[in-house]
mmCIF file of C-alpha atoms and ligand atoms in Angstrom:
data_model
loop_
_atom_site.group_PDB
_atom_site.id
_atom_site.type_symbol
_atom_site.label_atom_id
_atom_site.label_comp_id
_atom_site.label_asym_id
_atom_site.label_seq_id
_atom_site.Cartn_x
_atom_site.Cartn_y
_atom_site.Cartn_z
ATOM 1 C CA MET O 1 215.076 -98.807 44.801
ATOM 2 C CA HIS O 2 213.646 -102.182 43.706
ATOM 3 C CA THR O 3 213.335 -103.661 47.171
ATOM 4 C CA GLU O 4 211.021 -106.427 48.325
ATOM 5 C CA THR O 5 208.827 -103.867 50.060
ATOM 6 C CA GLN O 6 208.192 -101.938 46.808
ATOM 7 C CA PRO O 7 205.056 -103.823 45.662
ATOM 8 C CA ILE O 8 203.566 -103.302 49.144
ATOM 9 C CA ALA O 9 204.479 -99.594 49.103
ATOM 10 C CA ALA O 10 203.008 -99.302 45.595
ATOM 11 C CA ALA O 11 199.755 -101.023 46.614
ATOM 12 C CA ALA O 12 199.460 -98.821 49.712
ATOM 13 C CA ALA O 13 200.168 -95.627 47.727
ATOM 14 C CA PHE O 14 197.589 -96.624 45.108
ATOM 15 C CA ALA O 15 194.915 -97.474 47.698
ATOM 16 C CA LEU O 16 195.479 -94.200 49.559
ATOM 17 C CA ALA O 17 195.608 -92.092 46.383
ATOM 18 C CA ALA O 18 192.478 -93.725 44.932
ATOM 19 C CA ALA O 19 190.503 -93.377 48.178
ATOM 20 C CA ARG O 20 191.571 -89.746 48.623
ATOM 21 C CA TYR O 21 190.994 -88.891 44.969
ATOM 22 C CA TRP O 22 187.451 -90.245 44.694
ATOM 23 C CA SER O 23 186.270 -89.213 48.168
ATOM 24 C CA ALA O 24 187.939 -85.832 48.753
ATOM 25 C CA VAL O 25 189.532 -84.508 45.548
ATOM 26 C CA TRP O 26 187.176 -85.393 42.714
ATOM 27 C CA PRO O 27 184.093 -83.716 44.342
ATOM 28 C CA LEU O 28 186.121 -80.507 44.899
ATOM 29 C CA ALA O 29 187.425 -80.683 41.313
ATOM 30 C CA ALA O 30 183.857 -80.996 40.013
ATOM 31 C CA CYS O 31 182.928 -77.836 41.998
ATOM 32 C CA GLU O 32 185.935 -75.964 40.619
ATOM 33 C CA ILE O 33 185.141 -77.025 37.042
ATOM 34 C CA ARG O 34 181.532 -75.812 37.545
ATOM 35 C CA ARG O 35 182.936 -72.459 38.667
ATOM 36 C CA CYS O 36 185.002 -72.237 35.460
ATOM 37 C CA HIS O 37 181.821 -73.003 33.469
ATOM 38 C CA GLN O 38 180.032 -70.140 35.272
ATOM 39 C CA LEU O 39 182.832 -67.745 34.345
ATOM 40 C CA ALA O 40 182.767 -68.971 30.739
ATOM 41 C CA ALA O 41 178.991 -68.544 30.505
ATOM 42 C CA ALA O 42 179.456 -64.826 31.249
ATOM 43 C CA ILE O 43 181.766 -64.196 28.236
ATOM 44 C CA PRO O 44 179.940 -61.558 26.140
ATOM 45 C CA ASP O 45 181.388 -62.513 22.729
ATOM 46 C CA PRO O 46 179.367 -65.535 21.471
ATOM 47 C CA ARG O 47 182.275 -67.099 19.534
ATOM 48 C CA LEU O 48 184.707 -66.855 22.431
ATOM 49 C CA ARG O 49 182.014 -68.020 24.861
ATOM 50 C CA ALA O 50 181.355 -71.115 22.748
ATOM 51 C CA ALA O 51 185.104 -71.779 22.417
ATOM 52 C CA ALA O 52 185.644 -71.528 26.195
ATOM 53 C CA GLN O 53 182.638 -73.701 27.026
ATOM 54 C CA GLU O 54 183.507 -76.316 24.438
ATOM 55 C CA ASN O 55 187.098 -76.338 25.681
ATOM 56 C CA LEU O 56 186.020 -76.929 29.307
ATOM 57 C CA ARG O 57 183.729 -79.729 28.161
ATOM 58 C CA ASP O 58 186.190 -81.436 25.791
ATOM 59 C CA GLU O 59 189.224 -81.116 28.071
ATOM 60 C CA ARG O 60 187.436 -82.020 31.310
ATOM 61 C CA GLY O 61 189.694 -85.088 31.582
ATOM 62 C CA ASN O 62 192.761 -82.801 31.673
ATOM 63 C CA LEU O 63 191.232 -80.833 34.560
ATOM 64 C CA GLU O 64 190.344 -83.986 36.495
ATOM 65 C CA GLY O 65 193.870 -85.270 35.793
ATOM 66 C CA ALA O 66 195.490 -82.063 37.059
ATOM 67 C CA ALA O 67 193.406 -82.441 40.231
ATOM 68 C CA ALA O 68 195.085 -85.815 40.911
ATOM 69 C CA TYR O 69 198.088 -83.910 42.306
ATOM 70 C CA ALA O 70 195.892 -82.682 45.176
ATOM 71 C CA VAL O 71 196.156 -86.158 46.744
ATOM 72 C CA LEU O 72 199.691 -85.126 47.739
ATOM 73 C CA ALA O 73 198.407 -82.395 50.089
ATOM 74 C CA GLY O 74 197.052 -82.688 53.608
ATOM 75 C CA ARG O 75 193.477 -81.591 54.254
ATOM 76 C CA GLY O 76 194.546 -78.075 55.353
ATOM 77 C CA HIS O 77 195.913 -76.997 51.971
ATOM 78 C CA ARG O 78 194.006 -79.286 49.624
ATOM 79 C CA ARG O 79 191.383 -76.772 48.512
ATOM 80 C CA PRO O 80 193.764 -73.945 47.447
ATOM 81 C CA LEU O 81 196.050 -76.513 45.808
ATOM 82 C CA LEU O 82 193.134 -77.914 43.848
ATOM 83 C CA GLU O 83 192.018 -74.430 42.758
ATOM 84 C CA ALA O 84 195.555 -73.720 41.562
ATOM 85 C CA LEU O 85 195.884 -77.054 39.687
ATOM 86 C CA VAL O 86 192.512 -76.917 37.941
ATOM 87 C CA GLY O 87 192.843 -73.178 37.245
ATOM 88 C CA PHE O 88 196.315 -73.529 35.758
ATOM 89 C CA GLN O 89 195.285 -76.370 33.433
ATOM 90 C CA ALA O 90 192.077 -74.542 32.438
ATOM 91 C CA ILE O 91 194.210 -71.547 31.417
ATOM 92 C CA TYR O 92 196.618 -73.788 29.482
ATOM 93 C CA ASP O 93 193.832 -75.561 27.589
ATOM 94 C CA TYR O 94 192.031 -72.277 26.826
ATOM 95 C CA VAL O 95 195.059 -70.426 25.461
ATOM 96 C CA ASP O 96 196.104 -73.576 23.545
ATOM 97 C CA THR O 97 192.719 -73.485 21.816
ATOM 98 C CA LEU O 98 192.886 -69.742 21.093
ATOM 99 C CA VAL O 99 196.365 -69.954 19.633
ATOM 100 C CA GLU O 100 195.171 -72.551 17.125
ATOM 101 C CA HIS O 101 193.057 -69.767 15.563
ATOM 102 C CA PRO O 102 194.890 -67.927 12.737
ATOM 103 C CA ASP O 103 194.234 -64.567 14.503
ATOM 104 C CA HIS O 104 196.598 -65.598 17.311
ATOM 105 C CA ALA O 105 199.070 -67.770 15.395
ATOM 106 C CA GLU O 106 201.720 -65.060 15.324
ATOM 107 C CA PRO O 107 204.642 -65.123 17.811
ATOM 108 C CA THR O 108 203.956 -61.850 19.682
ATOM 109 C CA ARG O 109 200.254 -62.622 20.074
ATOM 110 C CA ALA O 110 200.828 -66.253 21.024
ATOM 111 C CA ARG O 111 203.424 -65.244 23.626
ATOM 112 C CA ARG O 112 201.182 -62.526 25.046
ATOM 113 C CA LEU O 113 198.253 -64.937 25.474
ATOM 114 C CA HIS O 114 200.439 -67.559 27.162
ATOM 115 C CA GLN O 115 201.756 -64.930 29.585
ATOM 116 C CA ALA O 116 198.560 -65.793 31.508
ATOM 117 C CA LEU O 117 200.295 -69.019 32.567
ATOM 118 C CA ALA O 118 203.311 -67.151 33.938
ATOM 119 C CA ASP O 119 201.087 -64.716 35.850
ATOM 120 C CA ALA O 120 199.015 -67.602 37.258
ATOM 121 C CA VAL O 121 201.935 -69.121 39.195
ATOM 122 C CA SER O 122 203.682 -65.934 40.338
ATOM 123 C CA PRO O 123 201.462 -64.115 42.840
ATOM 124 C CA ALA O 124 204.481 -62.180 44.181
ATOM 125 C CA THR O 125 204.887 -60.367 40.812
ATOM 126 C CA PRO O 126 202.276 -57.916 39.453
ATOM 127 C CA PRO O 127 200.294 -59.571 36.634
ATOM 128 C CA THR O 128 200.524 -58.422 32.993
ATOM 129 C CA ARG O 129 196.765 -58.726 32.337
ATOM 130 C CA ASP O 130 197.222 -57.570 28.715
ATOM 131 C CA TYR O 131 196.676 -61.048 27.248
ATOM 132 C CA TYR O 132 194.934 -59.976 24.037
ATOM 133 C CA GLY O 133 196.828 -56.753 23.347
ATOM 134 C CA THR O 134 193.570 -54.782 23.198
ATOM 135 C CA VAL O 135 192.207 -52.107 25.567
ATOM 136 C CA HIS O 136 189.191 -54.240 26.470
ATOM 137 C CA ALA O 137 189.636 -57.994 26.681
ATOM 138 C CA PRO O 138 187.231 -59.546 24.141
ATOM 139 C CA ASP O 139 186.428 -62.338 26.610
ATOM 140 C CA GLY O 140 184.939 -59.864 29.130
ATOM 141 C CA GLY O 141 187.708 -60.696 31.637
ATOM 142 C CA TYR O 142 187.366 -64.519 31.575
ATOM 143 C CA LEU O 143 191.091 -65.220 31.238
ATOM 144 C CA THR O 144 191.961 -62.546 33.830
ATOM 145 C CA ALA O 145 189.448 -64.082 36.255
ATOM 146 C CA LEU O 146 191.005 -67.561 35.825
ATOM 147 C CA VAL O 147 194.469 -66.079 36.379
ATOM 148 C CA SER O 148 193.410 -64.111 39.489
ATOM 149 C CA ARG O 149 191.774 -67.164 41.055
ATOM 150 C CA CYS O 150 194.885 -69.260 40.405
ATOM 151 C CA ARG O 151 197.218 -66.564 41.824
ATOM 152 C CA SER O 152 195.160 -66.195 45.013
ATOM 153 C CA ALA O 153 195.181 -69.965 45.493
ATOM 154 C CA VAL O 154 198.959 -70.247 44.888
ATOM 155 C CA ALA O 155 199.582 -67.427 47.394
ATOM 156 C CA LEU O 156 197.870 -69.540 50.106
ATOM 157 C CA LEU O 157 200.351 -72.406 49.693
ATOM 158 C CA PRO O 158 203.013 -72.147 52.434
ATOM 159 C CA GLY O 159 205.928 -73.108 50.168
ATOM 160 C CA HIS O 160 204.955 -70.971 47.184
ATOM 161 C CA ARG O 161 207.951 -68.635 47.463
ATOM 162 C CA ALA O 162 210.377 -71.556 47.180
ATOM 163 C CA ALA O 163 208.432 -73.032 44.256
ATOM 164 C CA GLU O 164 207.882 -69.798 42.314
ATOM 165 C CA PRO O 165 211.273 -69.280 40.595
ATOM 166 C CA VAL O 166 211.442 -72.901 39.417
ATOM 167 C CA ALA O 167 207.766 -72.983 38.396
ATOM 168 C CA GLY O 168 208.346 -69.696 36.519
ATOM 169 C CA GLU O 169 211.261 -71.234 34.654
ATOM 170 C CA ARG O 170 209.185 -74.326 33.669
ATOM 171 C CA VAL O 171 206.308 -72.114 32.543
ATOM 172 C CA ALA O 172 208.731 -70.097 30.396
ATOM 173 C CA ARG O 173 209.574 -73.384 28.620
ATOM 174 C CA MET O 174 205.906 -74.231 28.152
ATOM 175 C CA ILE O 175 205.387 -70.824 26.550
ATOM 176 C CA ALA O 176 208.454 -71.170 24.317
ATOM 177 C CA TYR O 177 207.215 -74.582 23.129
ATOM 178 C CA GLN O 178 203.733 -73.290 22.386
ATOM 179 C CA VAL O 179 205.077 -70.290 20.477
ATOM 180 C CA HIS O 180 207.360 -72.495 18.342
ATOM 181 C CA ASN O 181 204.766 -75.211 17.824
ATOM 182 C CA HIS O 182 201.857 -72.990 16.873
ATOM 183 C CA THR O 183 203.569 -70.251 14.881
ATOM 184 C CA GLU O 184 206.016 -72.278 12.781
ATOM 185 C CA GLN O 185 203.586 -74.226 10.632
ATOM 186 C CA THR O 186 205.847 -76.270 8.370
ATOM 187 C CA ASP O 187 209.510 -75.592 9.093
ATOM 188 C CA ARG O 188 210.423 -77.283 12.388
ATOM 189 C CA THR O 189 214.115 -76.285 12.294
ATOM 190 C CA ALA O 190 213.875 -73.688 15.090
ATOM 191 C CA LEU O 191 211.807 -76.009 17.305
ATOM 192 C CA ALA O 192 214.328 -78.809 16.727
ATOM 193 C CA ALA O 193 217.297 -76.546 17.614
ATOM 194 C CA TRP O 194 215.502 -75.301 20.731
ATOM 195 C CA GLY O 195 214.483 -78.826 21.811
ATOM 196 C CA ALA O 196 218.064 -80.057 21.427
ATOM 197 C CA ALA O 197 219.413 -77.053 23.384
ATOM 198 C CA ILE O 198 217.159 -77.632 26.412
ATOM 199 C CA ALA O 199 217.777 -81.393 26.724
ATOM 200 C CA PRO O 200 219.323 -81.975 30.186
ATOM 201 C CA PRO O 201 223.109 -82.483 29.880
ATOM 202 C CA GLY O 202 223.987 -86.188 29.732
ATOM 203 C CA SER O 203 220.455 -87.239 28.859
ATOM 204 C CA ASP O 204 219.801 -89.224 25.691
ATOM 205 C CA LEU O 205 216.622 -87.287 24.875
ATOM 206 C CA ARG O 206 215.919 -86.593 21.193
ATOM 207 C CA TRP O 207 214.923 -82.988 20.393
ATOM 208 C CA TRP O 208 211.205 -83.782 20.160
ATOM 209 C CA GLU O 209 211.353 -85.602 23.513
ATOM 210 C CA SER O 210 212.848 -82.645 25.387
ATOM 211 C CA ALA O 211 210.425 -80.336 23.569
ATOM 212 C CA ALA O 212 207.579 -82.610 24.758
ATOM 213 C CA ALA O 213 208.902 -82.438 28.331
ATOM 214 C CA ALA O 214 208.910 -78.656 28.112
ATOM 215 C CA ALA O 215 205.262 -78.601 26.957
ATOM 216 C CA SER O 216 204.016 -80.740 29.842
ATOM 217 C CA SER O 217 202.231 -79.178 32.812
ATOM 218 C CA LEU O 218 203.145 -82.071 35.160
ATOM 219 C CA ALA O 219 206.293 -80.472 36.634
ATOM 220 C CA VAL O 220 204.304 -77.355 37.538
ATOM 221 C CA PHE O 221 201.619 -79.521 39.185
ATOM 222 C CA ALA O 222 204.269 -81.380 41.181
ATOM 223 C CA LEU O 223 205.854 -78.080 42.275
ATOM 224 C CA LEU O 224 202.484 -76.678 43.348
ATOM 225 C CA ALA O 225 201.741 -79.885 45.269
ATOM 226 C CA HIS O 226 205.046 -79.609 47.144
ATOM 227 C CA ALA O 227 204.420 -75.908 47.745
ATOM 228 C CA ALA O 228 201.471 -77.086 49.863
ATOM 229 C CA ARG O 229 204.124 -78.258 52.340
ATOM 230 C CA LYS O 230 205.948 -75.764 54.571
ATOM 231 C CA ASP O 231 209.374 -77.385 54.235
ATOM 232 C CA LEU O 232 209.898 -76.896 50.485
ATOM 233 C CA THR O 233 213.294 -75.355 49.618
ATOM 234 C CA GLY O 234 214.468 -73.874 46.314
ATOM 235 C CA ALA O 235 216.953 -76.759 45.892
ATOM 236 C CA ALA O 236 214.203 -79.358 46.442
ATOM 237 C CA ALA O 237 211.988 -77.535 43.935
ATOM 238 C CA SER O 238 214.753 -77.741 41.308
ATOM 239 C CA GLU O 239 215.167 -81.462 41.980
ATOM 240 C CA ILE O 240 211.427 -82.038 41.516
ATOM 241 C CA ALA O 241 211.429 -80.141 38.207
ATOM 242 C CA GLU O 242 214.434 -82.121 36.916
ATOM 243 C CA ALA O 243 212.995 -85.453 38.078
ATOM 244 C CA TYR O 244 209.844 -84.695 36.097
ATOM 245 C CA VAL O 245 211.587 -84.310 32.708
ATOM 246 C CA PRO O 246 211.057 -87.964 31.597
ATOM 247 C CA ALA O 247 207.472 -87.977 32.953
ATOM 248 C CA GLY O 248 206.770 -84.721 31.101
ATOM 249 C CA ALA O 249 208.210 -86.112 27.862
ATOM 250 C CA LEU O 250 206.107 -89.260 28.237
ATOM 251 C CA HIS O 251 203.031 -87.132 28.991
ATOM 252 C CA VAL O 252 203.073 -84.996 25.867
ATOM 253 C CA LEU O 253 204.287 -87.832 23.606
ATOM 254 C CA LEU O 254 201.338 -89.955 24.767
ATOM 255 C CA ASP O 255 199.053 -86.962 24.108
ATOM 256 C CA SER O 256 200.557 -86.857 20.621
ATOM 257 C CA LEU O 257 200.096 -90.633 20.196
ATOM 258 C CA ALA O 258 196.430 -90.350 21.204
ATOM 259 C CA ASP O 259 195.990 -87.493 18.680
ATOM 260 C CA ARG O 260 198.008 -89.159 15.897
ATOM 261 C CA THR O 261 195.108 -90.112 13.626
ATOM 262 C CA ALA O 262 193.465 -86.696 14.009
ATOM 263 C CA ASP O 263 196.801 -84.916 13.397
ATOM 264 C CA GLU O 264 197.356 -86.948 10.205
ATOM 265 C CA ARG O 265 193.910 -85.878 9.006
ATOM 266 C CA THR O 266 194.344 -82.161 9.827
ATOM 267 C CA GLY O 267 198.055 -81.927 8.987
ATOM 268 C CA ASP O 268 198.880 -80.679 12.529
ATOM 269 C CA HIS O 269 202.373 -81.240 13.874
ATOM 270 C CA SER O 270 202.697 -84.658 15.485
ATOM 271 C CA LEU O 271 205.624 -85.174 17.872
ATOM 272 C CA VAL O 272 205.476 -88.969 17.599
ATOM 273 C CA SER O 273 205.774 -88.746 13.802
ATOM 274 C CA HIS O 274 209.506 -88.074 14.341
ATOM 275 C CA TYR O 275 209.998 -91.708 15.349
ATOM 276 C CA ARG O 276 210.947 -94.086 12.549
ATOM 277 C CA ASP O 277 207.988 -96.403 13.028
ATOM 278 C CA GLN O 278 205.524 -97.856 15.522
ATOM 279 C CA ALA O 279 208.126 -100.206 17.013
ATOM 280 C CA GLU O 280 210.543 -97.361 17.775
ATOM 281 C CA THR O 281 207.700 -95.270 19.224
ATOM 282 C CA THR O 282 206.673 -98.054 21.607
ATOM 283 C CA ALA O 283 210.283 -98.805 22.578
ATOM 284 C CA ARG O 284 211.136 -95.165 23.369
ATOM 285 C CA LEU O 285 207.910 -94.480 25.254
ATOM 286 C CA THR O 286 208.519 -97.646 27.289
ATOM 287 C CA GLU O 287 212.045 -96.423 28.146
ATOM 288 C CA LEU O 288 210.667 -93.020 29.128
ATOM 289 C CA ALA O 289 208.007 -94.694 31.307
ATOM 290 C CA THR O 290 210.719 -96.712 33.080
ATOM 291 C CA THR O 291 212.869 -93.636 33.719
ATOM 292 C CA ALA O 292 209.880 -91.500 34.713
ATOM 293 C CA ARG O 293 208.933 -94.057 37.354
ATOM 294 C CA GLU O 294 212.504 -94.474 38.667
ATOM 295 C CA ARG O 295 213.006 -90.710 38.975
ATOM 296 C CA ALA O 296 209.591 -90.245 40.634
ATOM 297 C CA LEU O 297 210.334 -92.924 43.240
ATOM 298 C CA GLN O 298 213.409 -90.952 44.330
ATOM 299 C CA LEU O 299 211.317 -87.904 45.289
ATOM 300 C CA PRO O 300 209.692 -87.294 48.688
ATOM 301 C CA ALA O 301 206.289 -89.057 48.566
ATOM 302 C CA GLY O 302 207.827 -90.947 45.621
ATOM 303 C CA ALA O 303 205.341 -93.837 45.627
ATOM 304 C CA THR O 304 202.474 -91.346 45.235
ATOM 305 C CA HIS O 305 204.248 -89.497 42.407
ATOM 306 C CA ALA O 306 204.802 -92.862 40.672
ATOM 307 C CA THR O 307 201.111 -93.710 41.153
ATOM 308 C CA ILE O 308 199.990 -90.420 39.590
ATOM 309 C CA ILE O 309 202.431 -90.798 36.678
ATOM 310 C CA ALA O 310 201.122 -94.342 36.073
ATOM 311 C CA ALA O 311 197.540 -92.985 36.129
ATOM 312 C CA MET O 312 198.561 -90.254 33.673
ATOM 313 C CA GLY O 313 200.054 -92.843 31.314
ATOM 314 C CA CYS O 314 196.923 -94.988 31.556
ATOM 315 C CA TYR O 315 194.697 -91.942 30.978
ATOM 316 C CA TYR O 316 196.255 -91.735 27.499
ATOM 317 C CA LEU O 317 196.639 -95.480 26.875
ATOM 318 C CA ALA O 318 192.897 -95.807 27.486
ATOM 319 C CA ALA O 319 192.424 -93.329 24.623
ATOM 320 C CA VAL O 320 194.901 -94.669 22.056
ATOM 321 C CA ASP O 321 193.238 -96.466 19.123
ATOM 322 C CA ASP O 322 196.053 -98.971 18.578
ATOM 323 C CA ALA O 323 196.510 -99.474 22.315
ATOM 324 C CA PRO O 324 196.666 -103.282 22.038
ATOM 325 C CA ARG O 325 200.091 -102.883 20.384
ATOM 326 C CA ALA O 326 201.539 -100.028 22.442
ATOM 327 C CA ALA O 327 199.807 -100.344 25.805
ATOM 328 C CA PRO O 328 201.113 -103.564 27.400
ATOM 329 C CA ALA O 329 204.816 -102.640 27.303
ATOM 330 C CA ILE O 330 204.285 -99.031 28.379
ATOM 331 C CA ALA O 331 201.810 -99.988 31.115
ATOM 332 C CA ALA O 332 204.196 -102.652 32.457
ATOM 333 C CA ALA O 333 206.998 -100.067 32.639
ATOM 334 C CA LEU O 334 204.717 -97.728 34.616
ATOM 335 C CA GLY O 335 204.669 -100.247 37.473
ATOM 336 C CA PRO O 336 202.202 -102.392 39.372
ATOM 337 C CA THR O 337 199.576 -99.638 39.795
ATOM 338 C CA ALA O 338 199.127 -99.274 36.022
ATOM 339 C CA ARG O 339 196.826 -102.301 35.688
ATOM 340 C CA PRO O 340 194.104 -101.096 38.087
ATOM 341 C CA SER O 341 194.507 -97.524 36.767
ATOM 342 C CA LEU O 342 194.008 -98.669 33.181
ATOM 343 C CA LEU O 343 190.865 -100.532 34.183
ATOM 344 C CA ILE O 344 189.473 -97.478 36.046
ATOM 345 C CA LEU O 345 190.290 -95.114 33.192
ATOM 346 C CA ARG O 346 188.809 -97.420 30.515
ATOM 347 C CA VAL O 347 185.568 -97.594 32.515
ATOM 348 C CA ARG O 348 185.637 -93.802 32.977
ATOM 349 C CA ARG O 349 186.134 -93.339 29.242
ATOM 350 C CA ALA O 350 183.316 -95.743 28.349
ATOM 351 C CA LEU O 351 180.953 -93.919 30.740
ATOM 352 C CA ALA O 352 181.987 -90.508 29.323
ATOM 353 C CA HIS O 353 181.327 -91.813 25.792
ATOM 354 C CA ARG O 354 177.786 -92.799 26.729
ATOM 355 C CA SER O 355 176.919 -89.120 27.305
ATOM 356 C CA ALA O 356 179.360 -87.445 24.847
ATOM 357 C CA PRO O 357 182.531 -88.507 23.037
ATOM 358 C CA ALA O 358 185.345 -87.256 25.296
ATOM 359 C CA ARG O 359 189.002 -88.123 25.864
HETATM 360 C C1 LIG D 1 195.026 -89.933 42.020
HETATM 361 C C2 LIG D 1 195.208 -91.289 41.548
HETATM 362 C C3 LIG D 1 196.403 -91.601 40.797
HETATM 363 C C4 LIG D 1 194.285 -92.187 41.874
HETATM 364 C C5 LIG D 1 194.244 -93.597 41.445
HETATM 365 C C6 LIG D 1 192.880 -93.945 40.837
HETATM 366 C C7 LIG D 1 192.776 -93.394 39.452
HETATM 367 C C8 LIG D 1 193.430 -94.132 38.346
HETATM 368 C C9 LIG D 1 192.121 -92.223 39.235
HETATM 369 C C10 LIG D 1 192.081 -91.501 37.915
HETATM 370 C C11 LIG D 1 192.594 -90.096 38.126
HETATM 371 C C12 LIG D 1 193.036 -89.412 36.866
HETATM 372 C C13 LIG D 1 192.003 -88.787 35.991
HETATM 373 C C14 LIG D 1 194.362 -89.417 36.555
HETATM 374 C C15 LIG D 1 194.991 -88.753 35.376
HETATM 375 C C16 LIG D 1 196.319 -88.195 35.824
HETATM 376 C C17 LIG D 1 196.914 -87.111 34.979
HETATM 377 C C18 LIG D 1 197.950 -86.293 35.640
HETATM 378 C C19 LIG D 1 196.549 -86.872 33.673
HETATM 379 C C20 LIG D 1 197.101 -85.788 32.838
HETATM 380 C C21 LIG D 1 196.007 -84.909 32.255
HETATM 381 C C22 LIG D 1 196.542 -83.576 31.792
HETATM 382 C C23 LIG D 1 196.924 -82.585 32.804
HETATM 383 C C24 LIG D 1 196.628 -83.316 30.474
HETATM 384 C C25 LIG D 1 197.124 -82.022 29.911
HETATM 385 C C26 LIG D 1 197.551 -82.158 28.443
HETATM 386 C C27 LIG D 1 198.257 -80.917 27.995
HETATM 387 C C28 LIG D 1 199.718 -80.804 28.263
HETATM 388 C C29 LIG D 1 197.545 -79.903 27.463
HETATM 389 C C30 LIG D 1 198.093 -78.594 27.169
HETATM 390 C C31 LIG D 1 198.148 -78.254 25.699
HETATM 391 C C32 LIG D 1 199.131 -79.051 24.938
HETATM 392 C C33 LIG D 1 200.591 -78.797 25.055
HETATM 393 C C34 LIG D 1 198.675 -79.987 24.130
HETATM 394 C C35 LIG D 1 199.493 -80.776 23.228
HETATM 395 O O1 LIG D 1 199.879 -80.018 22.120
HETATM 396 P P1 LIG D 1 198.997 -79.762 20.803
HETATM 397 O O2 LIG D 1 199.889 -80.131 19.660
HETATM 398 O O3 LIG D 1 198.480 -78.381 20.835
HETATM 399 O O4 LIG D 1 197.829 -80.836 20.843
HETATM 400 P P2 LIG D 1 196.260 -80.671 21.117
HETATM 401 O O5 LIG D 1 195.625 -80.837 19.772
HETATM 402 O O6 LIG D 1 195.965 -81.861 22.044
HETATM 403 O O7 LIG D 1 195.958 -79.344 21.733
#
């Protein structure tokens, strides 16, 4: 895998991804995010409306990050893919916010809300729609509208039938993680047992690392991106999902690292707090970055997957307060495209901070 041509392939993949992202994907993502804002503005309940609007504003970086996977698609399927990616992440961020409210922090309610994610990626199955467990949805149909738009977009992807079972299985893990994480406030025994049970056989993942992988949306994005190609098979979809385990673990552990100070203040569960100290955290995240990159490079369009994973890592490293200690080793392990990505994402963050503090 580490051939002489790799730096050239990496540079070419980065140049193509960056050009495509800023010229063709980012403008479409901005349109799609505006559409989500329009839907949120129509929520009748003022508290839910404010929560949805604030969530779209605060987590805009997540939506723009999800959109990065649209660089993998040709022009013909880019728009539906982008609608599916942004829609899916918007649903995830919204239900993640709702479930942090004590009203929803109960397993049946949390699971019911997160069912929106399962419906969003399975257009061949009738949707549940009963996300709040009430006759009339208190959000005036906001969540249902996001789900319907995502389903319609997924249905337009030629390989969606091959992707669906595997995507459904990954979404089931995301839901299980969210239910454990948000409804078991102090005792993490069940989450630890579950995390250990889902670690891929033969992997050296600790329970909180496999739990982090389960929580990540990256595998679903990668599956949707490959569903934009006609030749996707069920076996290839499974390989993509498995290859994304280290990248997913890195993703949600970096999210946890970026949130560490806030989590210490609020007493929220912090996945990185399970490491012994800062040195072990940096060492493990560096190992995960190395494996994530190696596994990504083995996939079809591997150099582009590796480029997106490096950008994802840098998206968080640009937001970590003690980045000078953790960033160099992790960024180096993410490969040669990490340096320019980190620069771009630091500039993006500084510009975002000039208008409003955002991740
Ligand atoms: C395309 C490309 C690579 C071009 C090169 C040029 C360049 C660098 C462009 C920048 C493009 C860009 C923005 C890339 C970012 C890539 C990327 C994939 C970022 C990931 C963003 C993302 C999807 C984040 C989602 C985070 C997440 C999993 C949220 C769901 C909720 C959850 C599980 C949160 C964590 O748990 P919790 O304990 O609830 O914590 P919170 O308090 O945070 O909720």
